[in-house]
PDB file of C-alpha atoms in Angstrom:
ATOM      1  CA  UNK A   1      72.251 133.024 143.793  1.00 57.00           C
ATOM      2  CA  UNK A   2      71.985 135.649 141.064  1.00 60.00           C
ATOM      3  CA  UNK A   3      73.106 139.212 142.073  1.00 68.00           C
ATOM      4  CA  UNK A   4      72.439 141.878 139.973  1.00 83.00           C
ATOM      5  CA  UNK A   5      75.531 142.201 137.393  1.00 90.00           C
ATOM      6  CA  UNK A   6      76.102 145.878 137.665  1.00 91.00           C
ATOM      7  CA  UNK A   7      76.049 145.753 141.085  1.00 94.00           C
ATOM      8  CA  UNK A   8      78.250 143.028 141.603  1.00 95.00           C
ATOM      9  CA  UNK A   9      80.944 144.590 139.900  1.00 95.00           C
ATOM     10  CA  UNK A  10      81.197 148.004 141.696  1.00 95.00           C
ATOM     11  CA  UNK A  11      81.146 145.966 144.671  1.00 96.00           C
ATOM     12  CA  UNK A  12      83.950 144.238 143.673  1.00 97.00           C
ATOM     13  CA  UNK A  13      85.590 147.633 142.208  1.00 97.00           C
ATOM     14  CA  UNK A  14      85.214 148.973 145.535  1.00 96.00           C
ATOM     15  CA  UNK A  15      86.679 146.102 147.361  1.00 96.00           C
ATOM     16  CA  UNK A  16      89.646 146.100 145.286  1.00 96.00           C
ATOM     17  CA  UNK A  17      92.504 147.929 147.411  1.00 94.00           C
ATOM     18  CA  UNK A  18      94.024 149.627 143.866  1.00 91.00           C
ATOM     19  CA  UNK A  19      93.367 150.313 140.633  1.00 93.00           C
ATOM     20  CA  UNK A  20      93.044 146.985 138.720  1.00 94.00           C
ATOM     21  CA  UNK A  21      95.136 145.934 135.562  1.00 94.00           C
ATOM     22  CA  UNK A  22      93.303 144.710 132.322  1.00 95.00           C
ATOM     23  CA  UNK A  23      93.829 141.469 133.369  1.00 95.00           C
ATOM     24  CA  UNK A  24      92.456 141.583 136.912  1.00 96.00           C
ATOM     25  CA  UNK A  25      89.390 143.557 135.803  1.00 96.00           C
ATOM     26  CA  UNK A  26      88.414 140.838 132.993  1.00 97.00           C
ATOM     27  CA  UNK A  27      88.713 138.151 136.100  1.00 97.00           C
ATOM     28  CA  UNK A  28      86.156 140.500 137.634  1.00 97.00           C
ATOM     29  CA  UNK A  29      84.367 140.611 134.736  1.00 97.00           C
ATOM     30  CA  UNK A  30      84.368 136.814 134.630  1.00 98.00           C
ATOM     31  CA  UNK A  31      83.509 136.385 138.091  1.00 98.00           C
ATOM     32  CA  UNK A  32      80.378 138.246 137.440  1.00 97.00           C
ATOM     33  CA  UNK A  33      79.465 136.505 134.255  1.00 96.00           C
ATOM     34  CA  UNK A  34      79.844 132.740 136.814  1.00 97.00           C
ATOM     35  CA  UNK A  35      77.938 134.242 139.859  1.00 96.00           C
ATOM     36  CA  UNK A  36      75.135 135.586 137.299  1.00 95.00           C
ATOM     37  CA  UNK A  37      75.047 132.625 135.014  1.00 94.00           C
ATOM     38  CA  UNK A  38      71.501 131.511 135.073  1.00 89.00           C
ATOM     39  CA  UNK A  39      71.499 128.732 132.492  1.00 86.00           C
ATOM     40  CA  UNK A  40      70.278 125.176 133.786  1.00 82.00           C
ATOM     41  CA  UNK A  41      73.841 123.942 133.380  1.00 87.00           C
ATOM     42  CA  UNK A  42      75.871 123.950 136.686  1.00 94.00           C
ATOM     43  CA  UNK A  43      78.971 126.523 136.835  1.00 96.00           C
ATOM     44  CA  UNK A  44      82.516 126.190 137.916  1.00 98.00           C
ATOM     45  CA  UNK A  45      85.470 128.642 137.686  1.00 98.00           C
ATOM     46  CA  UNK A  46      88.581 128.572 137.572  1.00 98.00           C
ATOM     47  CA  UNK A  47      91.075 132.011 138.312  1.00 98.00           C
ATOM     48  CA  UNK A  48      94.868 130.886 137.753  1.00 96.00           C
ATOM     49  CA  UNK A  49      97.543 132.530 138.392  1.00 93.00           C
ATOM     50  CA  UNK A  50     101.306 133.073 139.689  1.00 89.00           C
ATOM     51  CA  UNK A  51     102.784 133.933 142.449  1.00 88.00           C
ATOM     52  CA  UNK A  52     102.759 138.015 142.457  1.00 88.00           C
ATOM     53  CA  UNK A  53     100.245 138.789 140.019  1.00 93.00           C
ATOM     54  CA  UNK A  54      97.582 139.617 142.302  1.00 91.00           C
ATOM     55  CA  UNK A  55      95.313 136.729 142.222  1.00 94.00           C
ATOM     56  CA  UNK A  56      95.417 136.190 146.600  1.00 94.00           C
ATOM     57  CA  UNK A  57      94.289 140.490 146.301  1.00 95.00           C
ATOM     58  CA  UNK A  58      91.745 139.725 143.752  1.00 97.00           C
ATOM     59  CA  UNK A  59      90.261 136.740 146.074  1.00 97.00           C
ATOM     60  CA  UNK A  60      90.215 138.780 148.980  1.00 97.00           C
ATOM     61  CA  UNK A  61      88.083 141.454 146.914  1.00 97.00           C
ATOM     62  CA  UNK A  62      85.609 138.291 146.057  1.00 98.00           C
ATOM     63  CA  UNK A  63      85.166 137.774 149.609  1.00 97.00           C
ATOM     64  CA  UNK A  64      84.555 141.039 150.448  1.00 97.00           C
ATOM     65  CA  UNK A  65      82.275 141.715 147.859  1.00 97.00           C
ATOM     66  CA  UNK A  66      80.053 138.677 148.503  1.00 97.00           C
ATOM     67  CA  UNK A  67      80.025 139.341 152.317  1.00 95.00           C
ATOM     68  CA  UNK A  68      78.961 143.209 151.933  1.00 95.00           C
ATOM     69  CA  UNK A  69      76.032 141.500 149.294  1.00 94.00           C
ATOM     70  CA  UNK A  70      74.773 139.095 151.808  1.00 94.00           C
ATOM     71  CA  UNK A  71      75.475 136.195 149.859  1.00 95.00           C
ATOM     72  CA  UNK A  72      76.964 132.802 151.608  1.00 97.00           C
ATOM     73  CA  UNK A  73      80.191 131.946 150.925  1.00 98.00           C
ATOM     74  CA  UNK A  74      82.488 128.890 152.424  1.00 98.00           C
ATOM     75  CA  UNK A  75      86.373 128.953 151.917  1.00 98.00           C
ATOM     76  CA  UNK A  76      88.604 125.690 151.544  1.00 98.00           C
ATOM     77  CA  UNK A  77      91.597 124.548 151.520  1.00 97.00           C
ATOM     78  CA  UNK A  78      94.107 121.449 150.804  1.00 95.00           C
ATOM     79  CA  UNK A  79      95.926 122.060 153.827  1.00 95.00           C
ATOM     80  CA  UNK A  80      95.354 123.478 157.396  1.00 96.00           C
ATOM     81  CA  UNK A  81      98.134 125.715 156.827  1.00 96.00           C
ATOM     82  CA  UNK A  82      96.723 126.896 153.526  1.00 96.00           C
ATOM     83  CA  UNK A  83      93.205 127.487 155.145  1.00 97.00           C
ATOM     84  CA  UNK A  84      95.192 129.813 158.147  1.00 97.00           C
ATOM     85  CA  UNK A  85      97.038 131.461 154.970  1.00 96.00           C
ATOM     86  CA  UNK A  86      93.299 132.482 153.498  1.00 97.00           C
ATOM     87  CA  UNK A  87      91.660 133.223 156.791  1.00 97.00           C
ATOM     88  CA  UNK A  88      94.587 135.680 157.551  1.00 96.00           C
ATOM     89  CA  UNK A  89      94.041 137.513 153.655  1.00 95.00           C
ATOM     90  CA  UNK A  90      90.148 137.001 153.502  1.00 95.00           C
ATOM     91  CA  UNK A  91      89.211 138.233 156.849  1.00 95.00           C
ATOM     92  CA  UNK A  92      86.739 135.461 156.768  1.00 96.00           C
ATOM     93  CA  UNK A  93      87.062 131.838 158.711  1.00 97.00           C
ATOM     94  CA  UNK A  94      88.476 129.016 156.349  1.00 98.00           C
ATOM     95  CA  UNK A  95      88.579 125.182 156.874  1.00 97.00           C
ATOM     96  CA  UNK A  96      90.380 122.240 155.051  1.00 97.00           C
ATOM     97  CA  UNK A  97      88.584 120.876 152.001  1.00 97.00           C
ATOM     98  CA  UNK A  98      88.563 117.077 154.618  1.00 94.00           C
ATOM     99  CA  UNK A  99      87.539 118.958 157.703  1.00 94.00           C
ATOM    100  CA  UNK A 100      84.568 120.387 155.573  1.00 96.00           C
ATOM    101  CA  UNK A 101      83.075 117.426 153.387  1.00 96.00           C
ATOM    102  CA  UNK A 102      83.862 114.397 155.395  1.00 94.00           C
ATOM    103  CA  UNK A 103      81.825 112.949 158.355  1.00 91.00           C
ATOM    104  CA  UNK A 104      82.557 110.021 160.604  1.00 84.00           C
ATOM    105  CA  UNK A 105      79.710 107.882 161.407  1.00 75.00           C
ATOM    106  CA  UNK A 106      81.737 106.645 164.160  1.00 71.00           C
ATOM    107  CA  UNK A 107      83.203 109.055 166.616  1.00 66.00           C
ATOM    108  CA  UNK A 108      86.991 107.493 166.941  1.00 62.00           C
ATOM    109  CA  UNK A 109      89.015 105.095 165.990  1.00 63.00           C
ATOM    110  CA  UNK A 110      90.055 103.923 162.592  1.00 69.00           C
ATOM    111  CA  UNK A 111      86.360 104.697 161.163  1.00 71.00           C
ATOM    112  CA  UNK A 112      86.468 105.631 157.428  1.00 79.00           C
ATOM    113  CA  UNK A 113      85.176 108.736 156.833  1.00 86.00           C
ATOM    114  CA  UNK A 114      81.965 109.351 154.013  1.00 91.00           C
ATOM    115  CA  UNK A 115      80.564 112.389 152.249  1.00 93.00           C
ATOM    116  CA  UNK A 116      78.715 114.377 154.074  1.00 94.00           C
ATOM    117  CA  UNK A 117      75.564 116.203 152.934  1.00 95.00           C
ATOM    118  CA  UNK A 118      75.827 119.491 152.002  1.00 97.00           C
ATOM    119  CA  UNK A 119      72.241 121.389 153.412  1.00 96.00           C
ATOM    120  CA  UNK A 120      73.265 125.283 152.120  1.00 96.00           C
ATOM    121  CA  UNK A 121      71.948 126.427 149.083  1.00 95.00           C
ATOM    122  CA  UNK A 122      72.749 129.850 147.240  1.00 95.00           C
ATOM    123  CA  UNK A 123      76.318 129.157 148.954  1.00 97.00           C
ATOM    124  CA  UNK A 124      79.751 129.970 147.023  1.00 98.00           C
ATOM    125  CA  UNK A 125      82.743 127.529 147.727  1.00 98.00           C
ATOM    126  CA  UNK A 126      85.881 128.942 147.348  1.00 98.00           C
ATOM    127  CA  UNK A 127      89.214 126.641 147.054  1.00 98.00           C
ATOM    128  CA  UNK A 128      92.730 128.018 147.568  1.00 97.00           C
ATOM    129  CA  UNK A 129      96.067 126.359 146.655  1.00 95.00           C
ATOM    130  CA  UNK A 130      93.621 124.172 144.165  1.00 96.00           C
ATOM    131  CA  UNK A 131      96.768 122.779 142.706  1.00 94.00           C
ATOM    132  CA  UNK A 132      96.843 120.254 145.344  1.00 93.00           C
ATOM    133  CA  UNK A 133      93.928 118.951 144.552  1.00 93.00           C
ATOM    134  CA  UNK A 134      94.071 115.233 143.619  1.00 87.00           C
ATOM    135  CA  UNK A 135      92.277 113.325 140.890  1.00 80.00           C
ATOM    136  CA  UNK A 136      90.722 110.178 141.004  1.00 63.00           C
ATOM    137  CA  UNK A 137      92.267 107.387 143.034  1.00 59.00           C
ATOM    138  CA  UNK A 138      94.933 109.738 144.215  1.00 49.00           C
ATOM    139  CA  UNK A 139      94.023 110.178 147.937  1.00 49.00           C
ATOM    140  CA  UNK A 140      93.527 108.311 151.294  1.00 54.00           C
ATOM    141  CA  UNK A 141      91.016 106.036 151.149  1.00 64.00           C
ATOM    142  CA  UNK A 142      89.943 106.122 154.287  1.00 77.00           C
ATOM    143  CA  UNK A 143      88.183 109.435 152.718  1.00 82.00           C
ATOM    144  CA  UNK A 144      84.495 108.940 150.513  1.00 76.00           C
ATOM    145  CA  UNK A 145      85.537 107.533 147.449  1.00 80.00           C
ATOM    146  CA  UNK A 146      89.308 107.875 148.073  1.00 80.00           C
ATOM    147  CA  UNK A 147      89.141 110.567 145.127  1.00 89.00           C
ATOM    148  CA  UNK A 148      89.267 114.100 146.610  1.00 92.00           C
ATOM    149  CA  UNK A 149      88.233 116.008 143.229  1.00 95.00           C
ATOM    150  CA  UNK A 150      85.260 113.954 142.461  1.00 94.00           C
ATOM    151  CA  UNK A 151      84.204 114.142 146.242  1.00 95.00           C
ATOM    152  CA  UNK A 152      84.835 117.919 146.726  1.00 97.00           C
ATOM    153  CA  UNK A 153      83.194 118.446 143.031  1.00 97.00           C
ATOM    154  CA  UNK A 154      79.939 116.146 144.577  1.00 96.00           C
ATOM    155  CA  UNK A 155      79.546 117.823 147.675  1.00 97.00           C
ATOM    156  CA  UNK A 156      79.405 121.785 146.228  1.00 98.00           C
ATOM    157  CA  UNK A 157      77.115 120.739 143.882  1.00 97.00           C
ATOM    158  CA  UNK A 158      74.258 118.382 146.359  1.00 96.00           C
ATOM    159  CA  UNK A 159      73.333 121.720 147.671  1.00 95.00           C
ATOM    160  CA  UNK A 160      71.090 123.951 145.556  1.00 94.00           C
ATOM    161  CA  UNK A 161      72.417 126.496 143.724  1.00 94.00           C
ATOM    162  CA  UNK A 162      75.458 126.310 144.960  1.00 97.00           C
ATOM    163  CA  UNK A 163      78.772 126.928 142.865  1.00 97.00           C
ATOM    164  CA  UNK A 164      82.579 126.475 143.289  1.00 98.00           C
ATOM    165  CA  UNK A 165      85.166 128.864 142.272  1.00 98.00           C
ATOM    166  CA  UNK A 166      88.822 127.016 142.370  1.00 98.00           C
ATOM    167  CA  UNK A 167      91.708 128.959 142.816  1.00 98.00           C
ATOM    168  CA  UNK A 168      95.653 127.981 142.187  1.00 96.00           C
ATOM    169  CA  UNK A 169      98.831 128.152 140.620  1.00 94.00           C
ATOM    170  CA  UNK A 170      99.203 125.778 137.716  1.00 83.00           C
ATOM    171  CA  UNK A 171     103.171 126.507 137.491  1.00 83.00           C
ATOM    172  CA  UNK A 172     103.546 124.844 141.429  1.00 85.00           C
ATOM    173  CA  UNK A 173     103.881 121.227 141.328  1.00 77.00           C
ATOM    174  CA  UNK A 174     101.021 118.920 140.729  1.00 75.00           C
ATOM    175  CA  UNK A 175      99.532 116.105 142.759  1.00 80.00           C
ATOM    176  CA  UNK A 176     101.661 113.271 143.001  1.00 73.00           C
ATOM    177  CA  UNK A 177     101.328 110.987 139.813  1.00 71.00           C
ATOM    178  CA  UNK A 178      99.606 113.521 138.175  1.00 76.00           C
ATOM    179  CA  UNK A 179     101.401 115.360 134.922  1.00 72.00           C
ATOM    180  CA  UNK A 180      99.365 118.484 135.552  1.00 84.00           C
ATOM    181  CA  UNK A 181      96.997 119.647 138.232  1.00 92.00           C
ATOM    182  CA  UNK A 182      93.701 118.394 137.196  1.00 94.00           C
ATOM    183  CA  UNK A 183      91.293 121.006 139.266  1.00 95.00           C
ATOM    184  CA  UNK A 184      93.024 123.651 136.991  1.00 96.00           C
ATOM    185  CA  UNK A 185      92.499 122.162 133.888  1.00 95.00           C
ATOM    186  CA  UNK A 186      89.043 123.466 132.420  1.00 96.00           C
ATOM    187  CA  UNK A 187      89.091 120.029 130.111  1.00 95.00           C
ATOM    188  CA  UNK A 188      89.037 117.641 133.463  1.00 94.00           C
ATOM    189  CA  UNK A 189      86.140 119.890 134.847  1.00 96.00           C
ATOM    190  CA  UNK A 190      84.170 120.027 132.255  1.00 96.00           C
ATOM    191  CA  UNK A 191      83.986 116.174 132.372  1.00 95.00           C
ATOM    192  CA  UNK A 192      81.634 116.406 135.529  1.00 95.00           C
ATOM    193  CA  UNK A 193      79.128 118.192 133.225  1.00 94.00           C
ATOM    194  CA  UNK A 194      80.018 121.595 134.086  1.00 93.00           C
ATOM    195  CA  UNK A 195      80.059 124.755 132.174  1.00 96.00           C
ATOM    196  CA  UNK A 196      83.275 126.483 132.831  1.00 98.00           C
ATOM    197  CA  UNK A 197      84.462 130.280 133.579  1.00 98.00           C
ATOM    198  CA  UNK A 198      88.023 130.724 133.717  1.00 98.00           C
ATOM    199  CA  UNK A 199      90.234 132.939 133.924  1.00 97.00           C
ATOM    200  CA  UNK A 200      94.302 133.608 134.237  1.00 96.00           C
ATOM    201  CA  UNK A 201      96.042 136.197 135.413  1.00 96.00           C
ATOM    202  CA  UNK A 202      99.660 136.845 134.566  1.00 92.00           C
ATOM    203  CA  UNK A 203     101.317 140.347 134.682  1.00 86.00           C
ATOM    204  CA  UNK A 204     103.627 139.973 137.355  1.00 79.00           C
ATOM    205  CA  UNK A 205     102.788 142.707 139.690  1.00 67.00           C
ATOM    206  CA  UNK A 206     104.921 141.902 143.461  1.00 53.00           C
ATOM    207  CA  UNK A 207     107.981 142.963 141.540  1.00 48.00           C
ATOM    208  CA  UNK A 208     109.421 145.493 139.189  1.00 41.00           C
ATOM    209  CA  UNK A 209     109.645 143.893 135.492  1.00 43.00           C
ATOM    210  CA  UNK A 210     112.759 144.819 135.366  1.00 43.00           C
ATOM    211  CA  UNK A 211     114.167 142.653 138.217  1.00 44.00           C
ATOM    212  CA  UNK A 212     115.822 139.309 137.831  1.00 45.00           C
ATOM    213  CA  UNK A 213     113.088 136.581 138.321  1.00 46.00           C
ATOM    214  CA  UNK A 214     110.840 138.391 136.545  1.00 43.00           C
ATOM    215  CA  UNK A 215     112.748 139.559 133.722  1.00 45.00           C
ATOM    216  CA  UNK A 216     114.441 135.672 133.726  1.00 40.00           C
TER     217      UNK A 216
END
């Protein structure tokens, strides 16, 4: 999975629905650097940002780039309700992070459910809402390891070439027990052995900078 770099980016010019800020185009610009990376290191990255600054428009312009380019893509989610949220912005069918990487060896019942294989290669993995996102030993057992990062993070990465792009707000409340969200935190990722794009968007852009909450 290596598109041309140029190419990539007017694709993702012309998917944009307005002119981009500075901000939003160096996202692009980092996008393009991750999806062309062809060191022997495995890449991850992260795009933060709040709510209104236009990182759901920006992800929507990712999928629609990737999709006109022929290359796979696969979009997750925490939650079903934050899988519905991205299928209705993306255009593009979404499932829940569990639904996705777990399989039952047992049909029924109280069955634990284990990692699945992942069998795509070339394939991007894109995670909304990544703030919910636990760390280790923060999730149901009854799921793989019982640690939804490390599971998630093993999964993407059993397929080849494959890469994972996480997307969230790091100002929404973390995990429980965790301080900080850990699959926004470019420190805790780079502990799998990844090398790390990321980028942050913050120019408030839903409304005027002169109103209240955003001037507050």
């Amino acid at each position: 999975m290596n598109p041309i770099p140029q190419l990539l980016h007017q694709r993702l010019l012309q998917a944009f629905p307005a002119t981009p800020t500075a901000e939003q185009l160096q996202a692009m610009e980092c996008f393009v650097e991750f999806m062309t990376d062809s060191s022997p290191y495995q890449s991850l990255m992260i795009l933060k940002g709040s709510a209104g600054t236009g990182k759901t428009t920006l992800a929507a312009a990712i999928v629609r780039a990737m999709t006109g380019l022929r290359q796979r893509i696969v979009l997750l989610a925490p939650t079903g309700r934050a899988a519905k949220v991205m299928e209705t912005y993306s255009g593009h069918i979404a499932f829940t992070i569990h639904r996705r990487i777990y399989r039952q060896k047992v049909a029924g019942g109280f069955a634990p459910f284990t990692l699945g294989n992942n069998l795509l290669r070339d394939c991007l993995f894109i995670v909304d809402e990544s703030s919910m996102i636990a760390n280790r030993g923060m999730t149901d057992s009854s799921f793989g390891t019982g640690c939804l990062l490390d599971d998630l993070v093993n999964y993407v990465y059993q397929g080849e070439s494959c890469r994972l792009l996480l997307i969230g707000d790091s100002a929404q409340l973390p995990p429980v027990g965790e301080a900080e969200s850990p699959a926004l935190q470019a420190e805790v990722m780079e502990g799998y052995g990844m090398r790390i794009y990321e980028a942050q968007l913050n120019q408030g852009l839903r409304e005027s900078q002169q109103a209240g909450l955003p001037y507050n």
